Amino acid sequence: MADQEKNKNNIENRWTWLDSGVAAPKGFFATGVQAGIKYQNKYDVALIYSDRMAQAAGVFTRNKVKAHPLVLTQKHLEDGQAQAVVVNSGNANACVGEAGDQAALAMACETAKCLGLKTEDVLVTSTGVIGVEMPVVRVVSGIQAAAAEIKKLVGTNSSLLEAGVQADTDSKAKAETKVKSEVDNEAKTGSEAEARALVHEHGTLAARAIMTTDTTLKQVAGELGCKSGVIRVGAMAKGSGMIHPNMGTMLGFITTDAAVDHAELKDLLVQAVDESFNMVTVDGDTSTNDMVVILANGASGVTPEGEELEAFKELVSEICVKLAQEIARDGEGATKLIEVKVLGAESVDGARQIAKAICGSSLVKAAIFGEDANWGRILAAAGYSGADFNPDLVDIYLGDVIVASEGRGLNFSEEKAKEVLEQKEIVITVNLNSGQDSATAWGCDLTHEYVTINGKYRT
Amino acid sequence: MADQEKNKNNIENRWTWLDSGVAAPKGFFATGVQAGIKYQNKYDVALIYSDRMAQAAGVFTRNKVKAHPLVLTQKHLEDGQAQAVVVNSGNANACVGEAGDQAALAMACETAKCLGLKTEDVLVTSTGVIGVEMPVVRVVSGIQAAAAEIKKLVGTNSSLLEAGVQADTDSKAKAETKVKSEVDNEAKTGSEAEARALVHEHGTLAARAIMTTDTTLKQVAGELGCKSGVIRVGAMAKGSGMIHPNMGTMLGFITTDAAVDHAELKDLLVQAVDESFNMVTVDGDTSTNDMVVILANGASGVTPEGEELEAFKELVSEICVKLAQEIARDGEGATKLIEVKVLGAESVDGARQIAKAICGSSLVKAAIFGEDANWGRILAAAGYSGADFNPDLVDIYLGDVIVASEGRGLNFSEEKAKEVLEQKEIVITVNLNSGQDSATAWGCDLTHEYVTINGKYRT
């Protein structure tokens, strides 16, 4: 009982991290294939499928210029449900007129046909070059190949599914965890383990297929022990590194086998995204295709309520934060992850504005690249963020080193600051000393490589 | 008469450009000296002096964090008049607490003492590293040396001043001009010419003394023929290139011998700055010290009214635009000047938002550096600018080459686009086709050199 109390107070202990992604939750299958949309030998079509109807919600770019598939997906989400998501990289399907609407619809139709679904239950997302017509024939072939793989996976796993077992979990992660999942307690046959491994591998291929200039595959999954069973949440994302193709995009896909209503999903997704994806800045540019969607198929049989619902929300938020950090760390040309914590703010909005302004300042980013303890730029960025605060109360820390207090420079140890700045992860803490609210933003340094990548892409 | 009519319709012909700066208008003297504030052999204290009280107005940074001299200058401008401006580079005098207020006041007091003025009639500006206390002794010595030079200039020129003659004008510029200035029609003795040349040279030293990472000296002057005499306007500026020292700053100083009330000055300055300095973006960062001030001493004896007042306002605006372009062209590490024209907007504010978002987009800037006709990034930047427009109506031009129409990519000639992008000045035109308003913004490309400069400064 004492341990349980402890767990409640320690978020990290409430759930177990799994070495998996969108295919971790029960009833979800995913894969990626090579359709040759822009490059050969590149996974570029991903398919996520739920074996039953799922409640669904999404948040979308605020850019006035919206890609064609994004508009279709918004329409298909109006009824709050979906059963599949099809994604391609290599072409953003944006700014090409009617042909773009037709291509997005063709992708939904083909996916529906192959998987025996209604077109309106398929969500469509694209990322890649803007203004170039989608090679529809190639994408359709890719969808067919991906759907065939999915059907094989579903077939192989149907017996396991009924036993409530699916994606594998990482043995190392398990050893470190406090909460044991139900899966651990079940007997596993060789074929079950193989089938689970296959589902996991194919899920990873989906995460691979949505990558563009990303240098790392981004997926994460966790499971939460509830009184009536185990809930799993899986996710994959791609980064906002922006070129090659033209306008990269921040995409996030979250799956869960919890039973959660789409209105509740929407609320928790908005909150999670506001604290995570919306707090990432690589270069300040917002794409025409940015989108995060969540699907909850209820296959776990667990409807989280009360404290369990709160824990579920926290897990989703934490998953989004992990992906956001990965996106920032993998910003184009980045060598360092920058985390900016703003404390003591009068409002969360103000704290977010300041954290993002600091994280997005080219001067701060270049100083971090150059490992220069240039706190004046940090304070100046806060100053132009648009948020209200009293500069004379501000303390600034680089890691543990306080470099400015009450808005003024301190005679800090340049060596200690240098030690902090030599790390791969730099935490900048700004205490406004004016209130109780806080926010965290993530970004990366500005490097020569960023300029090279973004100066070259199309040729 | 026909020629006069023509001149009225052609702004360029209304005035004559002079090869001079803040010392061009009657009664104004300026100089720069080496005070050793941060570096040896660097001009770092500038002084502008009017031989009579001037009407004055200023616009200031919107950054919440304001440098100490900026606060003092705002106070000294409350009565709408000033007679001298003292500027130092090498130290921003920002974020150092009470010592900063004292240093700013000391600069005003010393200037006033040396020139026989009231302290409240001296404006103070600093640019340089943030958070380091000002070496007041060195600055005060610099002010004394500068004031001594100014007094010599005033003495030598007193007879000339009475004849209404002062700064020299560029002979080449004269040959090209349509409007002859009164100066041309006066007999010049050798000593007069020498004295004028000296005033001009010292004015140029002032422009040199305010430079930080600027690679080019930025000054401009023009004269406008009015019925009752000639008005001159002179100006100097420094760029927003941001490092070395720490937080560079955009500073502009405008002088005129027109007789214009400070309320009128304030209005026309706000408008001119909104169309020029405020439309420049090098890296999106706003400094703690940004400031533009205008002084009008009435020494010309001309009070512009009606059409002449309009022409005067246009001259001030045009001078600000020229300086803004120079600032953009001289952005840190820049190799190209980018001019973004937004046409067909429903409001000027909207057009400005869009023009600035495009000019400030790291992706657009890097694409221009890479000479890549990446119009998708231009449209996407417009999309996230926050301004309202219909993406399906937008046409985009690179130079004369139309690359997108009605929000969609065209099959344009990559060679022709490349020809445009190989130039040193790139004009991007975005026609929203929704209204009659327009705006222009200036920026520069994002280069490896920018990253190098901004990663290195302090060590």
mmCIF file of C-alpha atoms in Angstrom, chain B residues 114-315:
data_model
loop_
_atom_site.group_PDB
_atom_site.id
_atom_site.type_symbol
_atom_site.label_atom_id
_atom_site.label_comp_id
_atom_site.label_asym_id
_atom_site.label_seq_id
_atom_site.Cartn_x
_atom_site.Cartn_y
_atom_site.Cartn_z
ATOM 1 C CA CYS B 114 31.107 70.521 -22.595
ATOM 2 C CA LEU B 115 28.641 72.128 -25.006
ATOM 3 C CA GLY B 116 26.955 74.554 -22.627
ATOM 4 C CA LEU B 117 23.554 72.857 -22.761
ATOM 5 C CA LYS B 118 20.977 71.698 -20.264
ATOM 6 C CA THR B 119 21.280 68.010 -19.384
ATOM 7 C CA GLU B 120 17.621 67.463 -20.367
ATOM 8 C CA ASP B 121 18.430 68.591 -23.908
ATOM 9 C CA VAL B 122 20.910 65.779 -24.474
ATOM 10 C CA LEU B 123 19.742 62.394 -25.811
ATOM 11 C CA VAL B 124 21.822 59.312 -24.972
ATOM 12 C CA THR B 125 22.116 56.040 -26.873
ATOM 13 C CA SER B 126 24.347 53.000 -26.469
ATOM 14 C CA THR B 127 24.916 49.840 -28.478
ATOM 15 C CA GLY B 128 27.067 46.866 -27.634
ATOM 16 C CA VAL B 129 27.390 44.081 -25.123
ATOM 17 C CA ILE B 130 24.551 43.635 -22.618
ATOM 18 C CA GLY B 131 25.115 43.188 -18.905
ATOM 19 C CA VAL B 132 28.585 44.683 -18.653
ATOM 20 C CA GLU B 133 29.065 47.939 -16.753
ATOM 21 C CA MET B 134 29.957 50.947 -18.880
ATOM 22 C CA PRO B 135 33.592 52.132 -18.557
ATOM 23 C CA VAL B 136 32.358 55.613 -17.638
ATOM 24 C CA VAL B 137 35.786 57.254 -17.358
ATOM 25 C CA ARG B 138 36.675 56.305 -20.919
ATOM 26 C CA VAL B 139 33.297 57.378 -22.277
ATOM 27 C CA VAL B 140 33.530 60.744 -20.512
ATOM 28 C CA SER B 141 37.008 61.337 -21.993
ATOM 29 C CA GLY B 142 35.576 60.461 -25.395
ATOM 30 C CA ILE B 143 32.730 62.918 -24.953
ATOM 31 C CA GLN B 144 35.195 65.664 -24.001
ATOM 32 C CA ALA B 145 37.296 64.999 -27.084
ATOM 33 C CA ALA B 146 34.226 64.905 -29.339
ATOM 34 C CA ALA B 147 32.815 68.120 -27.872
ATOM 35 C CA ALA B 148 36.159 69.859 -28.420
ATOM 36 C CA GLU B 149 36.037 68.851 -32.100
ATOM 37 C CA ILE B 150 32.466 70.063 -32.404
ATOM 38 C CA LYS B 151 33.375 73.440 -30.918
ATOM 39 C CA LYS B 152 36.235 73.822 -33.407
ATOM 40 C CA LEU B 153 33.864 72.999 -36.284
ATOM 41 C CA VAL B 154 31.292 75.476 -35.070
ATOM 42 C CA GLY B 155 33.958 78.202 -34.739
ATOM 43 C CA THR B 156 35.394 77.633 -38.212
ATOM 44 C CA ASN B 157 31.952 77.538 -39.748
ATOM 45 C CA SER B 158 30.312 80.417 -37.959
ATOM 46 C CA SER B 159 30.756 82.827 -40.876
ATOM 47 C CA LEU B 160 29.671 80.203 -43.377
ATOM 48 C CA LEU B 161 26.694 79.337 -41.250
ATOM 49 C CA GLU B 162 25.498 82.877 -41.450
ATOM 50 C CA ALA B 163 25.779 82.688 -45.206
ATOM 51 C CA GLY B 164 23.595 79.572 -44.991
ATOM 52 C CA VAL B 165 26.202 77.225 -46.371
ATOM 53 C CA GLN B 166 27.395 74.032 -44.762
ATOM 54 C CA ALA B 167 27.962 70.447 -45.792
ATOM 55 C CA ASP B 168 29.320 69.634 -49.192
ATOM 56 C CA THR B 169 27.282 67.784 -51.774
ATOM 57 C CA ASP B 170 28.488 65.106 -54.085
ATOM 58 C CA SER B 171 29.347 66.465 -57.511
ATOM 59 C CA LYS B 172 28.252 63.299 -59.293
ATOM 60 C CA ALA B 173 24.912 63.322 -57.504
ATOM 61 C CA LYS B 174 24.535 66.953 -58.463
ATOM 62 C CA ALA B 175 25.138 66.288 -62.115
ATOM 63 C CA GLU B 176 22.308 63.791 -62.078
ATOM 64 C CA THR B 177 19.814 65.925 -60.232
ATOM 65 C CA LYS B 178 17.005 68.028 -61.554
ATOM 66 C CA VAL B 179 16.559 70.361 -58.620
ATOM 67 C CA LYS B 180 19.430 72.762 -58.027
ATOM 68 C CA SER B 181 20.160 73.672 -54.464
ATOM 69 C CA GLU B 182 20.789 77.189 -53.326
ATOM 70 C CA VAL B 183 24.286 76.153 -52.383
ATOM 71 C CA ASP B 184 25.210 75.675 -56.013
ATOM 72 C CA ASN B 185 24.354 79.234 -56.828
ATOM 73 C CA GLU B 186 26.602 80.773 -54.253
ATOM 74 C CA ALA B 187 30.150 81.803 -54.784
ATOM 75 C CA LYS B 188 32.525 79.633 -52.824
ATOM 76 C CA THR B 189 35.884 80.634 -51.531
ATOM 77 C CA GLY B 190 38.559 78.044 -50.970
ATOM 78 C CA SER B 191 38.276 78.264 -47.202
ATOM 79 C CA GLU B 192 34.505 77.857 -47.326
ATOM 80 C CA ALA B 193 34.859 74.702 -49.386
ATOM 81 C CA GLU B 194 37.463 73.350 -46.997
ATOM 82 C CA ALA B 195 35.329 74.098 -43.992
ATOM 83 C CA ARG B 196 32.345 72.401 -45.579
ATOM 84 C CA ALA B 197 34.431 69.368 -46.428
ATOM 85 C CA LEU B 198 35.583 69.216 -42.819
ATOM 86 C CA VAL B 199 32.007 69.281 -41.505
ATOM 87 C CA HIS B 200 31.126 66.484 -43.906
ATOM 88 C CA GLU B 201 34.133 64.400 -42.890
ATOM 89 C CA HIS B 202 33.361 64.748 -39.205
ATOM 90 C CA GLY B 203 29.730 63.831 -39.832
ATOM 91 C CA THR B 204 31.010 60.664 -41.475
ATOM 92 C CA LEU B 205 33.165 59.916 -38.418
ATOM 93 C CA ALA B 206 29.987 60.002 -36.322
ATOM 94 C CA ALA B 207 28.406 57.402 -38.641
ATOM 95 C CA ARG B 208 31.562 55.341 -38.279
ATOM 96 C CA ALA B 209 31.538 55.556 -34.484
ATOM 97 C CA ILE B 210 28.072 53.971 -34.186
ATOM 98 C CA MET B 211 29.013 50.885 -36.234
ATOM 99 C CA THR B 212 29.310 47.537 -34.445
ATOM 100 C CA THR B 213 29.268 44.413 -36.638
ATOM 101 C CA ASP B 214 28.208 46.628 -39.539
ATOM 102 C CA THR B 215 30.551 46.179 -42.475
ATOM 103 C CA THR B 216 29.348 49.328 -44.225
ATOM 104 C CA LEU B 217 28.938 52.882 -43.001
ATOM 105 C CA LYS B 218 25.313 53.958 -43.357
ATOM 106 C CA GLN B 219 24.436 57.580 -43.976
ATOM 107 C CA VAL B 220 22.301 59.495 -46.410
ATOM 108 C CA ALA B 221 21.137 63.067 -46.933
ATOM 109 C CA GLY B 222 18.853 64.932 -49.266
ATOM 110 C CA GLU B 223 17.709 68.438 -49.927
ATOM 111 C CA LEU B 224 14.327 69.652 -50.991
ATOM 112 C CA GLY B 225 13.732 72.899 -52.832
ATOM 113 C CA CYS B 226 10.816 74.830 -51.354
ATOM 114 C CA LYS B 227 9.431 78.237 -52.363
ATOM 115 C CA SER B 228 11.041 80.034 -49.460
ATOM 116 C CA GLY B 229 14.335 78.149 -49.450
ATOM 117 C CA VAL B 230 16.003 74.781 -49.229
ATOM 118 C CA ILE B 231 15.362 72.116 -46.579
ATOM 119 C CA ARG B 232 17.956 69.495 -45.839
ATOM 120 C CA VAL B 233 17.513 66.167 -44.134
ATOM 121 C CA GLY B 234 20.463 64.042 -43.059
ATOM 122 C CA ALA B 235 20.630 60.672 -41.351
ATOM 123 C CA MET B 236 22.866 57.879 -40.169
ATOM 124 C CA ALA B 237 22.096 54.379 -38.943
ATOM 125 C CA LYS B 238 23.625 51.189 -37.727
ATOM 126 C CA GLY B 239 22.450 47.720 -38.492
ATOM 127 C CA SER B 240 20.678 45.036 -36.616
ATOM 128 C CA GLY B 241 23.496 42.606 -37.195
ATOM 129 C CA MET B 242 23.466 41.215 -33.759
ATOM 130 C CA ILE B 243 26.688 40.167 -32.237
ATOM 131 C CA HIS B 244 30.089 41.244 -31.360
ATOM 132 C CA PRO B 245 28.937 43.200 -29.403
ATOM 133 C CA ASN B 246 26.398 40.830 -27.918
ATOM 134 C CA MET B 247 23.181 42.437 -28.936
ATOM 135 C CA GLY B 248 23.664 44.815 -31.762
ATOM 136 C CA THR B 249 20.954 47.287 -32.199
ATOM 137 C CA MET B 250 19.133 49.140 -34.898
ATOM 138 C CA LEU B 251 19.785 52.836 -34.406
ATOM 139 C CA GLY B 252 18.744 55.726 -36.639
ATOM 140 C CA PHE B 253 19.474 59.443 -36.240
ATOM 141 C CA ILE B 254 17.792 61.996 -38.469
ATOM 142 C CA THR B 255 18.535 65.699 -38.562
ATOM 143 C CA THR B 256 16.803 68.437 -40.515
ATOM 144 C CA ASP B 257 16.966 72.216 -40.725
ATOM 145 C CA ALA B 258 13.255 72.409 -41.526
ATOM 146 C CA ALA B 259 11.056 74.142 -38.970
ATOM 147 C CA VAL B 260 8.674 71.385 -37.885
ATOM 148 C CA ASP B 261 6.846 71.047 -34.588
ATOM 149 C CA HIS B 262 7.718 68.026 -32.401
ATOM 150 C CA ALA B 263 4.183 66.633 -32.563
ATOM 151 C CA GLU B 264 4.311 66.703 -36.362
ATOM 152 C CA LEU B 265 7.819 65.216 -36.208
ATOM 153 C CA LYS B 266 6.604 62.377 -34.033
ATOM 154 C CA ASP B 267 3.762 61.541 -36.431
ATOM 155 C CA LEU B 268 5.915 61.549 -39.528
ATOM 156 C CA LEU B 269 8.680 59.610 -37.771
ATOM 157 C CA VAL B 270 6.289 56.874 -36.650
ATOM 158 C CA GLN B 271 4.983 56.555 -40.181
ATOM 159 C CA ALA B 272 8.445 56.580 -41.761
ATOM 160 C CA VAL B 273 9.778 54.002 -39.287
ATOM 161 C CA ASP B 274 6.762 51.735 -39.800
ATOM 162 C CA GLU B 275 7.543 51.648 -43.509
ATOM 163 C CA SER B 276 11.282 51.226 -43.160
ATOM 164 C CA PHE B 277 13.153 50.238 -39.992
ATOM 165 C CA ASN B 278 10.177 48.221 -38.749
ATOM 166 C CA MET B 279 10.085 46.331 -42.050
ATOM 167 C CA VAL B 280 13.638 45.094 -41.753
ATOM 168 C CA THR B 281 14.291 41.655 -40.375
ATOM 169 C CA VAL B 282 17.731 40.152 -40.116
ATOM 170 C CA ASP B 283 17.062 37.491 -37.558
ATOM 171 C CA GLY B 284 13.771 38.473 -35.979
ATOM 172 C CA ASP B 285 15.380 39.504 -32.733
ATOM 173 C CA THR B 286 14.490 42.901 -31.293
ATOM 174 C CA SER B 287 17.104 44.602 -29.196
ATOM 175 C CA THR B 288 16.908 46.285 -25.819
ATOM 176 C CA ASN B 289 18.369 49.475 -27.340
ATOM 177 C CA ASP B 290 16.591 50.004 -30.688
ATOM 178 C CA MET B 291 15.843 53.685 -31.245
ATOM 179 C CA VAL B 292 15.274 56.196 -34.029
ATOM 180 C CA VAL B 293 15.298 59.928 -33.232
ATOM 181 C CA ILE B 294 14.734 63.015 -35.347
ATOM 182 C CA LEU B 295 15.845 66.581 -34.587
ATOM 183 C CA ALA B 296 14.524 69.592 -36.512
ATOM 184 C CA ASN B 297 16.301 72.863 -35.752
ATOM 185 C CA GLY B 298 14.545 75.213 -38.202
ATOM 186 C CA ALA B 299 17.866 76.732 -39.322
ATOM 187 C CA SER B 300 16.719 76.744 -42.938
ATOM 188 C CA GLY B 301 14.036 79.240 -42.042
ATOM 189 C CA VAL B 302 11.588 77.123 -44.025
ATOM 190 C CA THR B 303 8.380 75.828 -42.471
ATOM 191 C CA PRO B 304 7.096 73.282 -44.994
ATOM 192 C CA GLU B 305 3.337 73.323 -45.491
ATOM 193 C CA GLY B 306 0.825 71.723 -47.818
ATOM 194 C CA GLU B 307 2.544 69.964 -50.732
ATOM 195 C CA GLU B 308 5.942 70.918 -49.402
ATOM 196 C CA LEU B 309 5.171 69.269 -46.093
ATOM 197 C CA GLU B 310 4.066 66.141 -47.948
ATOM 198 C CA ALA B 311 7.286 66.157 -49.951
ATOM 199 C CA PHE B 312 9.268 66.639 -46.737
ATOM 200 C CA LYS B 313 7.525 63.640 -45.155
ATOM 201 C CA GLU B 314 8.241 61.578 -48.231
ATOM 202 C CA LEU B 315 11.879 62.585 -48.129
#
